[in-house]
Amino acid sequence: MDGETEYVFDCPACGESLEVNGSMRDALLEKGCVVCGSSLTPEAFTKTTSTEST
Amino acid sequence: MSLGPQTELSREETDAFLGERETGVLSLALDNEPYAVPVSYGYDAGARKFYLRLVSTPESEKRRFLASTPQARLVVYEEEGDVYRSVVVVGRLEEIARDELTVEHVEQYGEAKRPLFEIWGQAKRDLDIKLYQLVPEQVTGRRIAVDRGDDAPKS
């Protein structure tokens, strides 16, 4: 099983805050904030947990 | 000006038209009170769903009409040269809760044109931005040719 890293996403433009996994983080970085559409950088994400594969 | 024969757009033509366009007019109603607002949307032709960001403030009229899960109509139209095309979508507007957001939602909203937050004159942080999907129950597309020859000034 792949390890799953969780992040907290904080949009610097609209203030939206969401808990997201790695694939959501990738999609948000590529497409922008789902709520306001602003472009995002990795600084908008804070890693919270990382579970290693077993 | 005269109107040529009106033809119905095929499913493929309708999907292509909705995919090319990115704005329309969303109409809602509350009892006998109508409400219409220009919106931008993202369109997923495969799932035949529309994705909209709707912005309101506590005082805004829009919030009143969005209070329940309303029936809605979205009208998308275009006039290009002598050809007028329109699509009318009838369906239910469903709010997407933040904790239900998926990668697919992020991708679809990424395709949607950004709303013009500037018109609100307030910082984004002060606006209530809600995410909706419009699930169509009926989609009707039409094309009509307009002959403007009769209106041309004669010299």
PDB file of C-alpha atoms in Angstrom:
ATOM      1  CA  MET A   1       0.000   0.000   0.000  1.00  0.00           C
ATOM      2  CA  ASP A   2       1.306   3.444  -0.865  1.00  0.00           C
ATOM      3  CA  GLY A   3       1.939   5.862   1.941  1.00  0.00           C
ATOM      4  CA  GLU A   4      -0.603   8.667   2.042  1.00  0.00           C
ATOM      5  CA  THR A   5       0.525  12.153   2.873  1.00  0.00           C
ATOM      6  CA  GLU A   6      -2.065  14.593   4.148  1.00  0.00           C
ATOM      7  CA  TYR A   7      -1.853  18.320   3.818  1.00  0.00           C
ATOM      8  CA  VAL A   8      -3.732  21.365   4.937  1.00  0.00           C
ATOM      9  CA  PHE A   9      -4.406  23.662   2.034  1.00  0.00           C
ATOM     10  CA  ASP A  10      -4.777  27.375   2.795  1.00  0.00           C
ATOM     11  CA  CYS A  11      -5.603  29.558  -0.181  1.00  0.00           C
ATOM     12  CA  PRO A  12      -3.718  32.851   0.163  1.00  0.00           C
ATOM     13  CA  ALA A  13      -6.299  34.627  -1.999  1.00  0.00           C
ATOM     14  CA  CYS A  14      -9.697  33.580  -0.639  1.00  0.00           C
ATOM     15  CA  GLY A  15      -8.727  32.093   2.722  1.00  0.00           C
ATOM     16  CA  GLU A  16     -10.264  28.698   1.976  1.00  0.00           C
ATOM     17  CA  SER A  17      -8.811  25.945   4.151  1.00  0.00           C
ATOM     18  CA  LEU A  18      -9.140  22.257   3.299  1.00  0.00           C
ATOM     19  CA  GLU A  19      -7.553  18.998   4.348  1.00  0.00           C
ATOM     20  CA  VAL A  20      -6.308  17.288   1.186  1.00  0.00           C
ATOM     21  CA  ASN A  21      -4.306  14.239   0.158  1.00  0.00           C
ATOM     22  CA  GLY A  22      -1.413  14.134  -2.295  1.00  0.00           C
ATOM     23  CA  SER A  23      -3.487  13.744  -5.446  1.00  0.00           C
ATOM     24  CA  MET A  24      -5.739  16.639  -4.449  1.00  0.00           C
ATOM     25  CA  ARG A  25      -2.646  18.741  -3.756  1.00  0.00           C
ATOM     26  CA  ASP A  26      -1.296  17.940  -7.223  1.00  0.00           C
ATOM     27  CA  ALA A  27      -4.618  18.812  -8.851  1.00  0.00           C
ATOM     28  CA  LEU A  28      -4.887  22.100  -6.947  1.00  0.00           C
ATOM     29  CA  LEU A  29      -1.336  23.081  -7.897  1.00  0.00           C
ATOM     30  CA  GLU A  30      -2.110  22.383 -11.545  1.00  0.00           C
ATOM     31  CA  LYS A  31      -5.623  23.831 -11.754  1.00  0.00           C
ATOM     32  CA  GLY A  32      -5.681  26.508  -9.055  1.00  0.00           C
ATOM     33  CA  CYS A  33      -7.904  27.027  -6.044  1.00  0.00           C
ATOM     34  CA  VAL A  34     -11.130  25.117  -6.556  1.00  0.00           C
ATOM     35  CA  VAL A  35     -13.053  27.839  -4.734  1.00  0.00           C
ATOM     36  CA  CYS A  36     -11.706  31.093  -6.172  1.00  0.00           C
ATOM     37  CA  GLY A  37      -9.605  29.983  -9.149  1.00  0.00           C
ATOM     38  CA  SER A  38      -6.379  31.656  -8.003  1.00  0.00           C
ATOM     39  CA  SER A  39      -3.044  30.140  -9.018  1.00  0.00           C
ATOM     40  CA  LEU A  40      -1.285  28.290  -6.209  1.00  0.00           C
ATOM     41  CA  THR A  41       2.265  27.520  -5.161  1.00  0.00           C
ATOM     42  CA  PRO A  42       3.535  24.722  -2.869  1.00  0.00           C
ATOM     43  CA  GLU A  43       3.634  27.264  -0.032  1.00  0.00           C
ATOM     44  CA  ALA A  44      -0.153  26.997   0.188  1.00  0.00           C
ATOM     45  CA  PHE A  45       0.181  23.435   1.529  1.00  0.00           C
ATOM     46  CA  THR A  46       1.339  22.302   4.962  1.00  0.00           C
ATOM     47  CA  LYS A  47       2.163  18.646   5.473  1.00  0.00           C
ATOM     48  CA  THR A  48       0.316  17.203   8.447  1.00  0.00           C
ATOM     49  CA  THR A  49       0.785  13.399   8.336  1.00  0.00           C
ATOM     50  CA  SER A  50       2.730  10.842   6.356  1.00  0.00           C
ATOM     51  CA  THR A  51       2.058   7.124   6.667  1.00  0.00           C
ATOM     52  CA  GLU A  52       4.854   4.852   5.463  1.00  0.00           C
ATOM     53  CA  SER A  53       4.137   1.793   3.327  1.00  0.00           C
ATOM     54  CA  THR A  54       4.183  -1.553   5.113  1.00  0.00           C
TER      55      THR A  54
ATOM     56  CA  MET B   1     -34.600  40.264 -41.575  1.00  0.00           C
ATOM     57  CA  SER B   2     -35.979  36.773 -42.036  1.00  0.00           C
ATOM     58  CA  LEU B   3     -35.419  33.574 -40.153  1.00  0.00           C
ATOM     59  CA  GLY B   4     -34.285  30.388 -41.795  1.00  0.00           C
ATOM     60  CA  PRO B   5     -35.400  26.966 -40.724  1.00  0.00           C
ATOM     61  CA  GLN B   6     -34.682  26.096 -37.125  1.00  0.00           C
ATOM     62  CA  THR B   7     -32.869  22.855 -36.512  1.00  0.00           C
ATOM     63  CA  GLU B   8     -32.209  20.936 -33.383  1.00  0.00           C
ATOM     64  CA  LEU B   9     -28.579  20.426 -32.407  1.00  0.00           C
ATOM     65  CA  SER B  10     -27.462  16.835 -32.070  1.00  0.00           C
ATOM     66  CA  ARG B  11     -26.117  15.589 -28.757  1.00  0.00           C
ATOM     67  CA  GLU B  12     -22.566  15.878 -30.121  1.00  0.00           C
ATOM     68  CA  GLU B  13     -23.151  19.400 -31.461  1.00  0.00           C
ATOM     69  CA  THR B  14     -24.731  20.455 -28.177  1.00  0.00           C
ATOM     70  CA  ASP B  15     -21.842  19.076 -26.130  1.00  0.00           C
ATOM     71  CA  ALA B  16     -19.308  20.744 -28.427  1.00  0.00           C
ATOM     72  CA  PHE B  17     -21.120  24.084 -28.186  1.00  0.00           C
ATOM     73  CA  LEU B  18     -21.344  23.929 -24.385  1.00  0.00           C
ATOM     74  CA  GLY B  19     -17.670  22.994 -24.215  1.00  0.00           C
ATOM     75  CA  GLU B  20     -16.634  25.950 -26.393  1.00  0.00           C
ATOM     76  CA  ARG B  21     -18.658  28.488 -24.467  1.00  0.00           C
ATOM     77  CA  GLU B  22     -17.951  29.350 -20.858  1.00  0.00           C
ATOM     78  CA  THR B  23     -20.677  31.748 -19.811  1.00  0.00           C
ATOM     79  CA  GLY B  24     -24.446  31.713 -19.696  1.00  0.00           C
ATOM     80  CA  VAL B  25     -27.457  33.042 -17.855  1.00  0.00           C
ATOM     81  CA  LEU B  26     -28.682  31.095 -14.840  1.00  0.00           C
ATOM     82  CA  SER B  27     -32.332  31.506 -13.930  1.00  0.00           C
ATOM     83  CA  LEU B  28     -33.874  30.610 -10.597  1.00  0.00           C
ATOM     84  CA  ALA B  29     -37.287  31.207  -9.099  1.00  0.00           C
ATOM     85  CA  LEU B  30     -38.838  31.477  -5.672  1.00  0.00           C
ATOM     86  CA  ASP B  31     -42.611  31.172  -5.694  1.00  0.00           C
ATOM     87  CA  ASN B  32     -43.579  33.608  -8.423  1.00  0.00           C
ATOM     88  CA  GLU B  33     -40.417  35.679  -8.214  1.00  0.00           C
ATOM     89  CA  PRO B  34     -37.863  35.215 -11.011  1.00  0.00           C
ATOM     90  CA  TYR B  35     -34.118  35.724 -10.727  1.00  0.00           C
ATOM     91  CA  ALA B  36     -31.490  35.572 -13.450  1.00  0.00           C
ATOM     92  CA  VAL B  37     -27.756  36.112 -13.254  1.00  0.00           C
ATOM     93  CA  PRO B  38     -24.833  35.762 -15.678  1.00  0.00           C
ATOM     94  CA  VAL B  39     -22.504  32.941 -14.670  1.00  0.00           C
ATOM     95  CA  SER B  40     -19.378  31.211 -15.859  1.00  0.00           C
ATOM     96  CA  TYR B  41     -19.302  27.442 -15.907  1.00  0.00           C
ATOM     97  CA  GLY B  42     -17.189  24.392 -16.560  1.00  0.00           C
ATOM     98  CA  TYR B  43     -18.805  21.583 -18.528  1.00  0.00           C
ATOM     99  CA  ASP B  44     -18.069  17.892 -18.299  1.00  0.00           C
ATOM    100  CA  ALA B  45     -19.514  16.429 -21.497  1.00  0.00           C
ATOM    101  CA  GLY B  46     -18.883  12.851 -20.369  1.00  0.00           C
ATOM    102  CA  ALA B  47     -20.891  13.194 -17.170  1.00  0.00           C
ATOM    103  CA  ARG B  48     -23.096  15.920 -18.707  1.00  0.00           C
ATOM    104  CA  LYS B  49     -22.710  18.119 -15.649  1.00  0.00           C
ATOM    105  CA  PHE B  50     -22.054  21.815 -15.218  1.00  0.00           C
ATOM    106  CA  TYR B  51     -19.810  23.217 -12.502  1.00  0.00           C
ATOM    107  CA  LEU B  52     -20.446  26.710 -11.221  1.00  0.00           C
ATOM    108  CA  ARG B  53     -18.984  29.014  -8.601  1.00  0.00           C
ATOM    109  CA  LEU B  54     -21.645  31.291  -7.216  1.00  0.00           C
ATOM    110  CA  VAL B  55     -20.662  34.294  -5.166  1.00  0.00           C
ATOM    111  CA  SER B  56     -22.954  36.018  -2.727  1.00  0.00           C
ATOM    112  CA  THR B  57     -22.920  38.248   0.298  1.00  0.00           C
ATOM    113  CA  PRO B  58     -25.208  37.963   3.343  1.00  0.00           C
ATOM    114  CA  GLU B  59     -27.385  40.736   1.948  1.00  0.00           C
ATOM    115  CA  SER B  60     -27.450  39.553  -1.625  1.00  0.00           C
ATOM    116  CA  GLU B  61     -30.582  38.565  -3.456  1.00  0.00           C
ATOM    117  CA  LYS B  62     -28.870  35.510  -4.879  1.00  0.00           C
ATOM    118  CA  ARG B  63     -28.476  33.889  -1.493  1.00  0.00           C
ATOM    119  CA  ARG B  64     -32.219  33.923  -0.985  1.00  0.00           C
ATOM    120  CA  PHE B  65     -32.794  32.025  -4.210  1.00  0.00           C
ATOM    121  CA  LEU B  66     -30.041  29.531  -3.480  1.00  0.00           C
ATOM    122  CA  ALA B  67     -31.290  28.747   0.015  1.00  0.00           C
ATOM    123  CA  SER B  68     -32.797  25.430  -1.017  1.00  0.00           C
ATOM    124  CA  THR B  69     -31.746  23.007  -3.739  1.00  0.00           C
ATOM    125  CA  PRO B  70     -33.481  24.821  -6.533  1.00  0.00           C
ATOM    126  CA  GLN B  71     -34.677  23.929  -9.963  1.00  0.00           C
ATOM    127  CA  ALA B  72     -32.698  26.009 -12.407  1.00  0.00           C
ATOM    128  CA  ARG B  73     -32.353  26.845 -16.058  1.00  0.00           C
ATOM    129  CA  LEU B  74     -29.111  27.709 -17.739  1.00  0.00           C
ATOM    130  CA  VAL B  75     -29.230  29.431 -21.110  1.00  0.00           C
ATOM    131  CA  VAL B  76     -26.095  29.512 -23.226  1.00  0.00           C
ATOM    132  CA  TYR B  77     -26.268  31.292 -26.549  1.00  0.00           C
ATOM    133  CA  GLU B  78     -24.119  32.670 -29.289  1.00  0.00           C
ATOM    134  CA  GLU B  79     -24.659  34.692 -32.414  1.00  0.00           C
ATOM    135  CA  GLU B  80     -21.933  34.233 -34.971  1.00  0.00           C
ATOM    136  CA  GLY B  81     -22.399  35.768 -38.367  1.00  0.00           C
ATOM    137  CA  ASP B  82     -25.826  34.756 -39.563  1.00  0.00           C
ATOM    138  CA  VAL B  83     -26.105  31.741 -37.314  1.00  0.00           C
ATOM    139  CA  TYR B  84     -27.690  31.857 -33.888  1.00  0.00           C
ATOM    140  CA  ARG B  85     -27.215  28.899 -31.568  1.00  0.00           C
ATOM    141  CA  SER B  86     -28.678  28.373 -28.144  1.00  0.00           C
ATOM    142  CA  VAL B  87     -28.847  25.634 -25.539  1.00  0.00           C
ATOM    143  CA  VAL B  88     -31.355  25.572 -22.701  1.00  0.00           C
ATOM    144  CA  VAL B  89     -30.569  23.323 -19.754  1.00  0.00           C
ATOM    145  CA  VAL B  90     -33.195  22.450 -17.177  1.00  0.00           C
ATOM    146  CA  GLY B  91     -32.018  20.755 -14.027  1.00  0.00           C
ATOM    147  CA  ARG B  92     -31.348  20.849 -10.344  1.00  0.00           C
ATOM    148  CA  LEU B  93     -28.640  22.958  -8.774  1.00  0.00           C
ATOM    149  CA  GLU B  94     -26.795  21.001  -6.102  1.00  0.00           C
ATOM    150  CA  GLU B  95     -24.249  22.472  -3.745  1.00  0.00           C
ATOM    151  CA  ILE B  96     -20.972  20.549  -3.470  1.00  0.00           C
ATOM    152  CA  ALA B  97     -19.895  20.444   0.162  1.00  0.00           C
ATOM    153  CA  ARG B  98     -16.232  21.235   0.734  1.00  0.00           C
ATOM    154  CA  ASP B  99     -15.622  17.830   2.337  1.00  0.00           C
ATOM    155  CA  GLU B 100     -17.020  16.103  -0.754  1.00  0.00           C
ATOM    156  CA  LEU B 101     -14.549  17.705  -3.155  1.00  0.00           C
ATOM    157  CA  THR B 102     -12.603  15.293  -5.343  1.00  0.00           C
ATOM    158  CA  VAL B 103      -9.739  15.548  -7.818  1.00  0.00           C
ATOM    159  CA  GLU B 104     -12.354  15.506 -10.600  1.00  0.00           C
ATOM    160  CA  HIS B 105     -14.064  18.536  -9.076  1.00  0.00           C
ATOM    161  CA  VAL B 106     -10.746  20.405  -8.908  1.00  0.00           C
ATOM    162  CA  GLU B 107     -10.111  19.602 -12.563  1.00  0.00           C
ATOM    163  CA  GLN B 108     -13.586  20.661 -13.655  1.00  0.00           C
ATOM    164  CA  TYR B 109     -13.467  23.936 -11.728  1.00  0.00           C
ATOM    165  CA  GLY B 110     -10.017  24.500 -13.187  1.00  0.00           C
ATOM    166  CA  GLU B 111     -11.672  24.575 -16.604  1.00  0.00           C
ATOM    167  CA  ALA B 112     -14.355  27.009 -15.465  1.00  0.00           C
ATOM    168  CA  LYS B 113     -13.674  30.648 -16.110  1.00  0.00           C
ATOM    169  CA  ARG B 114     -12.898  32.548 -12.947  1.00  0.00           C
ATOM    170  CA  PRO B 115     -15.778  34.652 -11.707  1.00  0.00           C
ATOM    171  CA  LEU B 116     -15.231  38.381 -11.795  1.00  0.00           C
ATOM    172  CA  PHE B 117     -14.752  38.860  -8.073  1.00  0.00           C
ATOM    173  CA  GLU B 118     -13.770  42.425  -8.751  1.00  0.00           C
ATOM    174  CA  ILE B 119     -17.374  43.399  -9.441  1.00  0.00           C
ATOM    175  CA  TRP B 120     -18.196  42.729  -5.806  1.00  0.00           C
ATOM    176  CA  GLY B 121     -15.849  45.424  -4.579  1.00  0.00           C
ATOM    177  CA  GLN B 122     -14.899  43.263  -1.602  1.00  0.00           C
ATOM    178  CA  ALA B 123     -11.930  41.071  -0.804  1.00  0.00           C
ATOM    179  CA  LYS B 124     -12.385  37.430  -1.724  1.00  0.00           C
ATOM    180  CA  ARG B 125     -12.111  36.555   1.925  1.00  0.00           C
ATOM    181  CA  ASP B 126     -15.282  38.513   2.625  1.00  0.00           C
ATOM    182  CA  LEU B 127     -17.308  36.796  -0.066  1.00  0.00           C
ATOM    183  CA  ASP B 128     -19.308  33.624   0.295  1.00  0.00           C
ATOM    184  CA  ILE B 129     -18.183  31.470  -2.621  1.00  0.00           C
ATOM    185  CA  LYS B 130     -20.158  28.285  -3.000  1.00  0.00           C
ATOM    186  CA  LEU B 131     -19.591  25.475  -5.463  1.00  0.00           C
ATOM    187  CA  TYR B 132     -22.508  23.988  -7.334  1.00  0.00           C
ATOM    188  CA  GLN B 133     -23.139  21.388  -9.951  1.00  0.00           C
ATOM    189  CA  LEU B 134     -26.059  21.603 -12.301  1.00  0.00           C
ATOM    190  CA  VAL B 135     -27.347  18.159 -13.134  1.00  0.00           C
ATOM    191  CA  PRO B 136     -29.445  18.417 -16.286  1.00  0.00           C
ATOM    192  CA  GLU B 137     -32.814  16.753 -16.616  1.00  0.00           C
ATOM    193  CA  GLN B 138     -33.295  18.177 -20.076  1.00  0.00           C
ATOM    194  CA  VAL B 139     -30.906  19.765 -22.575  1.00  0.00           C
ATOM    195  CA  THR B 140     -32.213  21.349 -25.758  1.00  0.00           C
ATOM    196  CA  GLY B 141     -29.989  22.881 -28.409  1.00  0.00           C
ATOM    197  CA  ARG B 142     -31.122  24.801 -31.477  1.00  0.00           C
ATOM    198  CA  ARG B 143     -29.566  26.502 -34.430  1.00  0.00           C
ATOM    199  CA  ILE B 144     -31.231  29.055 -36.634  1.00  0.00           C
ATOM    200  CA  ALA B 145     -29.931  30.987 -39.608  1.00  0.00           C
ATOM    201  CA  VAL B 146     -30.802  34.672 -39.741  1.00  0.00           C
ATOM    202  CA  ASP B 147     -31.020  36.274 -43.159  1.00  0.00           C
ATOM    203  CA  ARG B 148     -30.253  39.960 -42.713  1.00  0.00           C
ATOM    204  CA  GLY B 149     -30.391  40.716 -46.399  1.00  0.00           C
ATOM    205  CA  ASP B 150     -33.806  42.400 -46.100  1.00  0.00           C
ATOM    206  CA  ASP B 151     -32.408  44.927 -43.606  1.00  0.00           C
ATOM    207  CA  ALA B 152     -29.463  46.007 -45.705  1.00  0.00           C
ATOM    208  CA  PRO B 153     -29.778  49.625 -46.804  1.00  0.00           C
ATOM    209  CA  LYS B 154     -30.496  49.963 -50.476  1.00  0.00           C
ATOM    210  CA  SER B 155     -28.254  52.279 -52.447  1.00  0.00           C
TER     211      SER B 155
END
